[in-house]
Short mmCIF file of C-alpha atoms in Angstrom, two decimals:
data_model
loop_
_atom_site.label_atom_id
_atom_site.label_comp_id
_atom_site.label_asym_id
_atom_site.label_seq_id
_atom_site.Cartn_x
_atom_site.Cartn_y
_atom_site.Cartn_z
CA MET P 238 -35.07 71.27 45.84
CA ALA P 239 -34.67 68.72 43.15
CA GLY P 240 -34.99 69.62 39.51
CA GLY P 241 -37.25 67.66 37.23
CA ARG P 242 -40.62 66.38 38.24
CA ARG P 243 -42.30 63.22 39.32
CA VAL P 244 -41.89 60.48 36.73
CA GLU P 245 -45.69 60.15 36.43
CA SER P 246 -46.03 63.87 35.74
CA TRP P 247 -43.38 63.56 33.06
CA TYR P 248 -45.49 60.89 31.36
CA LEU P 249 -48.69 62.92 31.74
CA ALA P 250 -47.00 65.88 30.06
CA ARG P 251 -45.69 63.64 27.30
CA PHE P 252 -49.12 62.11 26.74
CA LEU P 253 -50.70 65.55 26.47
CA HIS P 254 -47.95 66.73 24.14
CA GLU P 255 -48.53 63.74 21.86
CA HIS P 256 -52.24 64.54 21.69
CA ARG P 257 -52.04 68.33 21.75
CA GLU P 258 -53.95 68.71 18.47
CA CYS P 259 -57.02 67.12 20.11
CA ILE P 260 -57.09 69.60 22.98
CA LYS P 261 -59.36 72.26 21.57
CA GLY P 262 -62.89 73.54 21.55
CA CYS P 263 -65.03 73.13 24.63
CA ILE P 264 -62.98 71.25 27.20
CA LEU P 265 -63.87 69.49 30.43
CA ARG P 266 -60.96 68.78 32.72
CA LEU P 267 -61.23 66.18 35.47
CA GLY P 268 -58.79 65.24 38.16
CA GLY P 269 -56.14 66.80 40.28
CA ALA P 270 -52.94 65.41 38.83
CA TRP P 271 -52.25 68.48 36.72
CA THR P 272 -49.21 70.64 36.92
CA ASP P 273 -48.84 74.28 36.02
CA GLU P 274 -47.13 73.44 32.73
CA ASP P 275 -49.98 71.19 31.72
CA LYS P 276 -52.44 74.05 32.05
CA GLY P 277 -50.80 75.57 28.99
CA PHE P 278 -52.37 72.89 26.85
CA GLY P 279 -55.73 73.90 25.54
CA GLY P 280 -55.06 77.53 26.37
CA ALA P 281 -56.53 78.56 23.04
CA SER P 282 -59.78 76.74 23.64
CA ARG P 283 -63.09 78.50 23.92
CA ALA P 284 -63.95 77.15 27.33
CA MET P 285 -62.30 75.08 29.97
CA GLN P 286 -64.42 73.61 32.71
CA ILE P 287 -63.29 71.84 35.81
CA GLY P 288 -65.14 68.78 37.02
CA ARG P 289 -64.61 65.69 39.04
CA ILE P 290 -65.78 62.11 39.25
CA GLY P 291 -68.40 61.66 41.95
CA GLU P 292 -68.79 58.90 44.48
CA ARG P 293 -70.98 56.80 42.23
CA GLY P 294 -68.73 57.14 39.21
CA ASN P 295 -70.77 60.02 37.81
CA ILE P 296 -69.32 63.26 36.48
CA GLU P 297 -69.79 66.37 38.57
CA CYS P 298 -69.05 69.92 37.52
CA ALA P 299 -68.50 72.70 39.99
CA PRO P 300 -71.86 74.54 39.85
CA GLN P 301 -70.33 77.95 39.19
CA ASP P 302 -68.49 76.58 36.16
CA ALA P 303 -71.32 74.53 34.84
CA ARG P 304 -72.23 75.69 31.41
CA ALA P 305 -72.34 72.33 29.78
CA PRO P 306 -72.51 72.61 26.02
CA GLU P 307 -75.67 71.21 24.49
CA ASN P 308 -73.89 68.74 22.26
CA GLY P 309 -71.32 67.73 24.83
CA PHE P 310 -67.63 68.47 25.14
CA ASP P 311 -65.14 68.48 22.27
CA CYS P 312 -62.45 67.21 24.57
CA ILE P 313 -62.41 65.66 28.03
CA LEU P 314 -59.13 65.48 29.92
CA ALA P 315 -59.22 62.90 32.70
CA ALA P 316 -55.89 62.57 34.48
CA ASP P 317 -55.73 59.68 36.95
CA VAL P 318 -59.37 59.85 38.02
CA LEU P 319 -61.03 56.77 36.55
CA PHE P 320 -59.97 54.31 39.18
CA GLU P 321 -60.88 56.38 42.16
CA THR P 322 -64.33 54.92 41.71
CA ARG P 323 -65.66 51.45 42.28
CA ASP P 324 -67.23 51.22 38.87
CA PRO P 325 -64.82 52.36 36.15
CA ARG P 326 -67.13 50.96 33.46
CA ARG P 327 -69.86 53.35 34.46
CA THR P 328 -67.43 56.25 34.47
CA ILE P 329 -66.27 55.38 30.95
CA ARG P 330 -69.90 55.24 29.77
CA GLU P 331 -70.61 58.62 31.34
CA LEU P 332 -67.53 60.17 29.80
CA HIS P 333 -68.64 58.80 26.43
CA ALA P 334 -72.09 60.29 26.93
CA ALA P 335 -70.61 63.67 27.85
CA LEU P 336 -68.60 63.90 24.62
CA ALA P 337 -69.84 65.70 21.53
CA PRO P 338 -69.86 63.69 18.29
CA ASN P 339 -66.25 63.48 17.14
CA GLY P 340 -65.16 64.61 20.62
CA VAL P 341 -62.06 63.07 22.17
CA LEU P 342 -61.49 61.63 25.62
CA LEU P 343 -57.89 61.82 26.78
CA ALA P 344 -57.46 59.74 29.91
CA THR P 345 -54.49 58.54 31.92
CA PHE P 346 -54.29 56.21 34.87
CA PRO P 347 -51.76 54.20 36.79
CA GLY P 348 -50.34 51.10 35.19
CA THR P 349 -49.61 47.98 37.15
CA VAL P 350 -46.37 49.13 38.71
CA ARG P 351 -47.36 52.50 40.00
CA LEU P 352 -50.41 52.42 42.22
CA TRP P 353 -51.67 55.42 44.09
CA SER P 354 -51.37 53.78 47.45
CA ALA P 355 -47.62 53.74 47.02
CA THR P 356 -47.60 57.52 46.90
CA GLY P 357 -49.61 57.71 50.10
CA GLU P 358 -51.70 60.30 48.36
CA ARG P 359 -55.06 58.60 48.10
CA ASN P 360 -56.64 55.22 48.13
CA GLY P 361 -56.45 54.19 44.55
CA TYR P 362 -58.19 51.15 43.30
CA ARG P 363 -56.54 49.27 40.53
CA GLY P 364 -53.71 49.63 38.18
CA LEU P 365 -54.60 48.53 34.70
CA SER P 366 -52.59 46.74 32.05
CA VAL P 367 -52.37 48.13 28.53
CA LYS P 368 -54.26 45.16 27.09
CA ALA P 369 -57.03 45.32 29.68
CA THR P 370 -57.39 49.04 29.05
CA ARG P 371 -58.00 48.38 25.38
CA HIS P 372 -60.65 45.76 26.27
CA LEU P 373 -62.36 48.02 28.79
CA PHE P 374 -62.65 51.05 26.49
CA ALA P 375 -63.62 48.92 23.50
CA GLU P 376 -66.82 48.05 25.38
CA VAL P 377 -67.95 51.65 24.75
CA PHE P 378 -65.79 53.17 22.01
CA PRO P 379 -65.28 51.66 18.54
CA ILE P 380 -61.92 49.90 18.53
CA GLU P 381 -60.72 51.84 15.47
CA ASN P 382 -61.22 55.10 17.39
CA LEU P 383 -59.08 53.92 20.28
CA GLU P 384 -55.42 54.47 20.89
CA VAL P 385 -53.99 52.97 24.06
CA ARG P 386 -50.36 53.39 25.02
CA GLY P 387 -48.32 52.34 28.03
CA TYR P 388 -45.60 54.64 29.34
CA GLY P 389 -42.59 53.52 31.28
CA ASN P 390 -40.22 50.63 31.78
CA VAL P 391 -38.61 48.83 34.68
CA LEU P 392 -36.07 51.58 35.39
CA ALA P 393 -38.66 54.37 35.30
CA ALA P 394 -41.04 52.33 37.45
CA VAL P 395 -38.44 51.68 40.11
CA ALA P 396 -37.33 55.32 40.01
CA ALA P 397 -40.96 56.39 40.49
CA LEU P 398 -41.38 53.99 43.41
CA HIS P 399 -38.30 55.38 45.10
CA GLY P 400 -39.42 58.97 44.57
CA ILE P 401 -36.51 59.67 42.23
CA ARG P 402 -37.40 62.54 39.94
CA SER P 403 -37.32 62.67 36.18
CA ASP P 404 -34.04 64.58 35.87
CA SER P 405 -32.11 61.64 37.29
CA LEU P 406 -32.99 59.68 34.15
CA SER P 407 -32.16 60.55 30.59
CA GLU P 408 -34.92 61.36 28.14
CA ALA P 409 -34.21 58.12 26.29
CA GLU P 410 -34.53 56.14 29.52
CA LEU P 411 -37.85 57.77 30.34
CA ALA P 412 -39.18 57.44 26.80
CA HIS P 413 -38.40 53.72 26.40
CA ARG P 414 -41.70 51.82 26.41
CA ASP P 415 -42.10 48.35 27.90
CA ASP P 416 -45.76 47.44 28.40
CA ALA P 417 -44.91 44.85 31.05
CA TYR P 418 -43.89 47.78 33.25
CA ALA P 419 -46.40 50.51 32.49
CA VAL P 420 -46.13 53.34 35.02
CA SER P 421 -48.98 55.17 33.30
CA VAL P 422 -51.46 54.17 30.66
CA GLY P 423 -52.79 56.78 28.27
CA VAL P 424 -55.99 56.46 26.25
CA SER P 425 -57.22 58.58 23.41
CA ALA P 426 -60.79 57.65 22.48
CA ARG P 427 -62.82 59.44 19.84
CA LYS P 428 -66.61 59.32 19.87
CA PRO P 429 -67.98 58.47 16.41
CA GLN P 430 -69.40 61.31 14.37
CA THR P 431 -72.73 59.58 13.92
CA GLY P 432 -74.20 56.12 14.15
CA ALA P 433 -75.41 53.91 16.91
CA ASP P 434 -74.59 55.01 20.41
CA PRO P 435 -73.82 51.86 22.40
CA GLN P 436 -75.23 53.45 25.54
CA ALA P 437 -77.96 55.58 24.01
CA ASP P 438 -80.18 55.25 27.08
CA ASP P 439 -77.45 56.68 29.27
CA GLY P 440 -77.74 60.19 27.91
CA TRP P 441 -75.77 63.22 28.97
CA GLU P 442 -78.72 65.09 30.51
CA GLY P 443 -79.75 62.11 32.55
CA VAL P 444 -76.22 61.54 33.66
CA ASN P 445 -75.31 64.83 35.13
CA GLU P 446 -78.04 66.72 36.86
CA GLY P 447 -75.62 69.38 38.09
CA CYS P 448 -74.42 70.40 34.66
CA ALA P 449 -77.58 69.79 32.73
CA ALA P 450 -79.70 71.90 35.03
CA LEU P 451 -77.49 74.88 34.36
CA SER P 452 -76.94 74.33 30.68
CA VAL P 453 -78.70 76.70 28.31
CA MET W 43 -51.90 72.16 47.17
CA ARG W 44 -48.90 70.45 45.67
CA ARG W 45 -47.07 67.96 47.75
CA ALA W 46 -43.35 67.55 47.87
CA PHE W 47 -42.13 64.28 46.50
CA GLY W 48 -38.82 62.69 45.81
CA ILE W 49 -35.99 62.98 48.22
CA THR W 50 -37.73 65.58 50.34
CA ARG W 51 -40.67 63.28 50.93
CA LEU W 52 -38.46 60.99 52.97
CA GLY W 53 -37.73 63.55 55.63
CA ARG W 54 -36.75 67.11 55.06
CA PRO W 55 -39.70 69.31 54.06
CA SER W 56 -39.15 71.05 50.75
CA SER W 57 -39.43 74.54 52.21
CA GLN W 58 -36.55 73.99 54.60
CA PRO W 59 -33.30 75.36 53.21
CA GLY W 60 -30.84 72.64 52.25
CA ARG W 61 -27.13 72.64 52.85
CA GLY W 62 -25.32 75.21 50.75
CA PRO W 63 -23.24 73.09 48.33
CA VAL W 64 -26.13 70.74 47.67
CA ARG W 65 -28.35 73.63 46.68
CA TRP W 66 -25.65 75.17 44.49
CA ILE W 67 -25.15 71.92 42.62
CA ALA W 68 -28.90 71.52 42.18
CA THR W 69 -29.16 75.08 40.83
CA LEU W 70 -26.30 74.53 38.39
CA ARG W 71 -27.82 71.25 37.24
CA ARG W 72 -31.14 72.92 36.57
CA ARG W 73 -29.33 75.53 34.49
CA TRP W 74 -27.24 72.99 32.53
CA PRO W 75 -29.14 69.72 32.85
CA ASN W 76 -26.98 67.89 30.29
CA ALA W 77 -23.57 68.79 31.68
CA ARG W 78 -21.93 65.51 32.49
CA PHE W 79 -19.36 66.91 34.91
CA LEU W 80 -22.13 68.43 37.02
CA ARG W 81 -23.80 65.05 37.22
CA GLU W 82 -20.48 63.61 38.39
CA VAL W 83 -20.01 66.37 40.95
CA ALA W 84 -23.50 65.68 42.24
CA ARG W 85 -22.72 61.98 42.48
CA ASP W 86 -19.46 62.60 44.33
CA ALA W 87 -21.15 65.02 46.71
CA SER W 88 -23.84 62.43 47.17
CA THR W 89 -21.31 59.77 48.07
CA LEU W 90 -19.81 62.04 50.72
CA ILE W 91 -23.12 63.00 52.20
CA ARG W 92 -24.64 59.55 51.95
CA ALA W 93 -22.48 58.25 54.78
CA GLY W 94 -24.15 60.71 57.12
CA ARG W 95 -27.66 60.72 55.72
CA ASN W 96 -27.88 57.33 54.04
CA ARG W 97 -29.66 58.94 51.13
CA PRO W 98 -28.21 60.22 47.85
CA ILE W 99 -28.97 63.81 46.91
CA ALA W 100 -31.18 64.63 43.97
CA GLY W 101 -29.41 63.96 40.71
CA GLY W 102 -26.73 61.93 42.44
CA VAL W 103 -28.41 58.55 42.64
CA ASP W 104 -26.10 55.67 41.72
CA PHE W 105 -28.35 53.09 40.04
CA GLY W 106 -25.55 50.55 39.66
CA ASP W 107 -26.66 47.28 38.06
CA LEU W 108 -30.24 48.51 37.96
CA ARG W 109 -29.52 51.20 35.35
CA ARG W 110 -30.99 49.12 32.52
CA LEU W 111 -34.17 49.23 30.49
CA ALA W 112 -34.75 45.49 30.31
CA PRO W 113 -35.34 43.59 33.53
CA ILE W 114 -32.69 41.13 34.73
CA SER W 115 -35.27 38.35 34.34
CA ARG W 116 -38.54 38.59 32.44
CA SER W 117 -39.92 35.52 34.15
CA PHE W 118 -40.14 37.03 37.66
CA GLY W 119 -36.73 35.51 38.50
CA HIS W 120 -37.77 31.89 37.87
CA ASN W 121 -34.52 31.27 36.03
CA ARG W 122 -32.49 32.56 39.00
CA GLY W 123 -34.32 31.00 41.94
CA THR W 124 -37.65 31.52 43.69
CA PRO W 125 -39.61 34.56 42.51
CA VAL W 126 -40.04 37.01 45.38
CA ASP W 127 -43.84 36.93 45.16
CA ARG W 128 -43.80 33.11 45.47
CA HIS W 129 -41.80 33.48 48.67
CA TYR W 130 -44.51 35.71 50.15
CA ILE W 131 -47.37 33.56 48.83
CA GLU W 132 -45.91 30.44 50.40
CA ARG W 133 -45.12 32.21 53.65
CA PHE W 134 -48.76 33.34 53.81
CA LEU W 135 -50.16 29.86 53.09
CA ALA W 136 -47.77 28.26 55.59
CA ALA W 137 -49.11 30.61 58.27
CA LYS W 138 -52.69 29.63 57.37
CA ALA W 139 -52.00 25.92 56.80
CA SER W 140 -54.33 24.79 59.60
CA ARG W 141 -57.25 26.14 57.60
CA VAL W 142 -56.45 24.09 54.50
CA ARG W 143 -58.68 21.14 55.37
CA GLY W 144 -61.77 19.17 54.34
CA ARG W 145 -62.82 19.66 50.75
CA VAL W 146 -60.48 22.15 49.08
CA LEU W 147 -60.70 23.88 45.70
CA GLU W 148 -57.59 25.26 44.03
CA ILE W 149 -57.19 26.90 40.64
CA GLY W 150 -55.10 25.34 37.89
CA GLY W 151 -53.52 22.60 40.03
CA ASN W 152 -53.40 21.32 43.60
CA GLU W 153 -49.78 21.84 44.57
CA TYR W 154 -50.62 24.09 47.53
CA THR W 155 -53.56 21.92 48.66
CA ARG W 156 -51.21 18.95 48.95
CA ARG W 157 -48.30 20.88 50.37
CA PHE W 158 -50.12 22.89 53.05
CA GLY W 159 -53.14 20.68 53.70
CA ALA W 160 -51.29 17.40 54.12
CA GLY W 161 -53.36 14.99 56.25
CA ARG W 162 -56.25 17.43 56.69
CA VAL W 163 -57.70 17.41 53.18
CA SER W 164 -60.53 14.94 52.50
CA GLN W 165 -61.08 15.87 48.85
CA SER W 166 -59.00 17.99 46.50
CA ASP W 167 -60.71 19.71 43.56
CA ILE W 168 -59.12 21.66 40.73
CA LEU W 169 -60.82 24.32 38.63
CA HIS W 170 -59.28 25.10 35.28
CA VAL W 171 -60.47 27.77 32.87
CA ASP W 172 -60.42 25.45 29.82
CA ASP W 173 -60.29 21.72 29.09
CA SER W 174 -56.51 21.64 28.59
CA ASN W 175 -55.88 20.34 32.11
CA PRO W 176 -56.67 16.61 32.56
CA ALA W 177 -56.35 16.91 36.34
CA ALA W 178 -59.17 19.47 36.52
CA THR W 179 -62.35 18.32 38.29
CA TYR W 180 -64.21 21.43 37.14
CA VAL W 181 -63.77 23.38 33.92
CA GLY W 182 -64.91 26.97 33.61
CA ASP W 183 -64.48 30.61 34.46
CA LEU W 184 -64.83 31.35 38.16
CA ALA W 185 -66.91 34.41 37.26
CA SER W 186 -69.68 32.28 35.73
CA ALA W 187 -69.14 28.83 37.25
CA THR W 188 -72.74 27.96 38.06
CA HIS W 189 -71.95 24.24 37.86
CA ILE W 190 -69.76 24.24 40.96
CA PRO W 191 -71.98 23.21 43.88
CA SER W 192 -72.86 25.75 46.56
CA GLY W 193 -71.65 25.45 50.13
CA ALA W 194 -69.37 22.56 49.26
CA PHE W 195 -65.85 23.69 50.12
CA GLU W 196 -64.19 24.28 53.44
CA CYS W 197 -61.32 26.08 51.75
CA VAL W 198 -60.74 27.83 48.43
CA ILE W 199 -57.13 28.63 47.48
CA LEU W 200 -56.98 31.48 44.97
CA THR W 201 -53.39 32.58 44.39
CA GLN W 202 -52.52 35.20 41.74
CA THR W 203 -55.73 34.56 39.79
CA LEU W 204 -58.04 37.52 40.31
CA GLN W 205 -55.86 39.80 38.17
CA LEU W 206 -56.69 37.64 35.15
CA ILE W 207 -60.46 37.75 35.58
CA ASN W 208 -62.38 40.51 33.86
CA GLU W 209 -65.39 40.18 36.17
CA ALA W 210 -63.45 40.02 39.44
CA GLU W 211 -66.60 40.89 41.42
CA ALA W 212 -68.54 37.97 39.95
CA ALA W 213 -65.65 35.61 40.66
CA LEU W 214 -65.70 36.59 44.32
CA ALA W 215 -69.46 36.06 44.43
CA THR W 216 -68.89 32.52 43.16
CA VAL W 217 -66.22 31.90 45.80
CA HIS W 218 -68.57 33.03 48.54
CA ARG W 219 -71.37 30.87 47.16
CA ILE W 220 -69.35 27.65 46.97
CA LEU W 221 -67.78 27.99 50.44
CA SER W 222 -69.44 26.09 53.24
CA PRO W 223 -70.50 28.06 56.35
CA GLY W 224 -67.30 28.72 58.29
CA GLY W 225 -65.24 27.94 55.18
CA VAL W 226 -62.31 30.13 54.23
CA LEU W 227 -60.96 31.85 51.15
CA LEU W 228 -57.17 32.08 51.13
CA ALA W 229 -56.23 34.44 48.31
CA THR W 230 -53.28 36.47 47.08
CA MET W 231 -53.23 39.19 44.43
CA PRO W 232 -50.39 41.10 42.83
CA GLY W 233 -49.92 44.62 44.14
CA LEU W 234 -46.88 46.01 42.36
CA SER W 235 -45.86 43.69 39.58
CA GLN W 236 -44.61 43.38 36.08
CA ILE W 237 -47.10 41.93 33.64
CA SER W 238 -46.58 38.28 32.90
CA GLU W 239 -45.88 37.52 29.28
CA ILE W 240 -45.24 33.85 29.96
CA ASP W 241 -48.68 32.66 28.92
CA PRO W 242 -50.12 34.58 25.98
CA GLY W 243 -53.48 32.85 26.51
CA TYR W 244 -54.32 35.08 29.46
CA VAL W 245 -54.87 38.80 29.66
CA TRP W 246 -53.34 40.23 32.80
CA ARG W 247 -55.81 42.94 33.70
CA TRP W 248 -55.41 44.48 37.08
CA ALA W 249 -53.06 45.24 39.88
CA PHE W 250 -54.70 45.80 43.25
CA THR W 251 -54.24 47.92 46.32
CA ALA W 252 -55.08 46.52 49.75
CA GLN W 253 -57.90 49.06 49.97
CA ALA W 254 -59.38 47.90 46.68
CA VAL W 255 -59.24 44.28 47.83
CA ARG W 256 -60.82 45.16 51.17
CA ASP W 257 -63.77 46.74 49.36
CA LEU W 258 -64.02 44.08 46.68
CA VAL W 259 -63.94 41.08 49.03
CA GLY W 260 -65.75 42.87 51.86
CA GLU W 261 -68.75 43.11 49.59
CA HIS W 262 -69.35 39.39 50.17
CA PHE W 263 -67.72 38.73 53.53
CA ARG W 264 -69.48 41.37 55.57
CA GLN W 265 -69.76 40.08 59.10
CA GLN W 266 -67.47 41.31 61.84
CA GLY W 267 -64.02 39.77 61.79
CA ALA W 268 -64.63 37.81 58.60
CA LEU W 269 -62.06 39.59 56.53
CA GLU W 270 -58.33 39.96 56.99
CA VAL W 271 -56.51 41.85 54.23
CA ALA W 272 -52.80 42.59 54.46
CA SER W 273 -49.97 43.64 52.23
CA VAL W 274 -46.46 42.24 52.27
CA GLY W 275 -43.14 43.48 50.99
CA ASN W 276 -41.06 46.63 51.07
CA LEU W 277 -39.26 48.92 48.67
CA LEU W 278 -36.18 46.71 48.33
CA THR W 279 -37.99 43.42 47.78
CA THR W 280 -40.40 45.11 45.36
CA THR W 281 -37.49 46.55 43.39
CA ALA W 282 -35.88 43.11 43.30
CA PHE W 283 -39.14 41.49 42.21
CA LEU W 284 -39.71 44.01 39.41
CA TYR W 285 -36.22 43.39 38.00
CA GLY W 286 -36.61 39.63 38.36
CA ILE W 287 -34.02 39.26 41.11
CA ALA W 288 -34.81 36.07 43.06
CA THR W 289 -35.61 35.46 46.73
CA GLU W 290 -32.27 33.74 47.32
CA GLU W 291 -30.46 36.97 46.41
CA LEU W 292 -32.02 38.80 49.37
CA THR W 293 -31.43 38.27 53.08
CA PRO W 294 -34.15 36.91 55.40
CA GLU W 295 -34.19 40.26 57.23
CA GLU W 296 -34.73 42.14 53.99
CA LEU W 297 -37.57 39.81 53.03
CA ALA W 298 -39.21 40.02 56.45
CA HIS W 299 -39.33 43.81 56.65
CA HIS W 300 -42.85 45.14 56.09
CA ASP W 301 -43.54 48.58 54.65
CA PRO W 302 -47.31 49.20 54.38
CA ALA W 303 -46.71 51.95 51.79
CA VAL W 304 -45.24 49.50 49.27
CA GLU W 305 -47.68 46.71 48.53
CA LEU W 306 -45.84 44.02 46.60
CA LEU W 307 -48.57 41.47 47.24
CA ILE W 308 -51.99 41.51 48.89
CA THR W 309 -53.11 38.58 51.04
CA VAL W 310 -56.72 37.79 51.94
CA THR W 311 -58.21 35.52 54.58
CA ALA W 312 -62.00 35.66 54.29
CA THR W 313 -64.29 33.45 56.38
CA LYS W 314 -67.89 32.77 55.41
CA ALA W 315 -70.46 33.34 58.16
CA ARG W 316 -71.53 30.20 60.03
CA GLN W 317 -75.25 30.93 60.18
CA ARG W 318 -77.11 30.24 56.98
CA ASP W 319 -78.18 33.37 55.20
CA GLY W 320 -80.22 31.61 52.55
CA GLU W 321 -78.51 32.71 49.36
CA GLY W 322 -75.35 30.77 49.96
CA VAL W 323 -76.53 27.22 50.49
CA ASP W 324 -79.06 26.24 47.86
CA GLY W 325 -79.47 26.35 44.13
CA GLY W 326 -76.02 24.99 43.40
CA MET W 327 -76.87 22.10 41.10
CA THR W 328 -78.76 23.99 38.47
CA GLY W 329 -77.76 21.66 35.70
CA ALA W 330 -75.82 24.33 33.88
CA GLY W 331 -73.51 21.66 32.56
CA LEU W 332 -69.80 21.68 32.11
CA GLU W 333 -69.62 24.40 29.52
CA SER W 334 -66.29 26.04 29.04
CA GLU W 335 -66.60 29.71 29.82
CA GLY W 336 -63.58 31.46 28.38
CA HIS W 337 -63.76 35.19 28.01
#
């Protein structure tokens, strides 16, 4: 067996490491791209719930886990789930609605050179450029609360395509960032403490019947 | 369940024991990942084994000229020859040339209308996003181009454009509206691609999978047999394209090989239904004017 890990997983771990101070409080975790090491992040949090993005772009929690906090989540981790749905804009709005004031959404998805279909794993939809990501999230989150970063470069992208694992590249080679060749895009978006909610009518309770029905 | 990736994905399942020396080297490399001599041993072992298996072992990949962080060409290989995606775009349009006829709309210019529709085209129109192009017969954003008449075009050529449009769904609705019954959309979209930095005026937004395109375009071209979506390319040509290595540097056999798992480019042939369904044939000339609709 090869050492190292998939190049995309390396970037996911790096993204989480860079934002580790945000992973706290009441956490909702979406998506299946997590590795055992990644589970260590947020270990000190009060609650970790597992959810997924539904067919219509809505958020679904497993019923047995569903104890949605009244104010929303302090942190939502969404690894490679946004573009499984037809309507990523709706998903972003719902994630925003599910956050507590000052809560942080940490999301990753494929860049333009690493689409899911190439892994044969699932039918992904679109890879997104770093610039377009900023535009898309700025429709819902204030631009000053947004941090968007592309991970990867031509060498890492080609290695990922060929199924070459991270230990065949040096750390410097993996860490070099060239937005024209983003393998993964990472977004950190903080919901404002107060003030106008751009999607006030799209409230958390209305969004997720599964969680809301079971919340206390 | 976690899936095995990397070298094992190509054949040998991960649970199957490997050959002894290969496993020993891998174990040692895990223990001392920075030891240069172990990397060299792995590479040498890889060279020996490669002859039999045609596949380097983990940690022993020789990247050669491709071990570089900047691409060989940032302009898709334009400065070296024909970009690989252009080769596939032109091969696709050449195969569909008989459908480039009547009144034809192309985006940004009419090079392909003239080249592939020679003798069959009665009128050539050009849509440009802003008024910088004097050859343009329509100015505007395809996503909101209400001034382009409905049911007017027998063919719309849309190459490498949809990735620049924020409202890709609305753009496809426009295309369907302006096609005449039986008219055809010939489109290509980037699958795996570097982001163009050539023109800072545009935001490159998306890359597509064939499945995404099938759903996106199928929304408007619903009837049986109306939609043909395919991918082209393989791992080698995609690697070349990403680095900016040109078409002329690959062999015809290498270019012709198709690997459905590696979608360099997506091609679309979408035919509008012949019977009138009402929404597609009226209400075109709404007098919206020739407003420029940049995003």
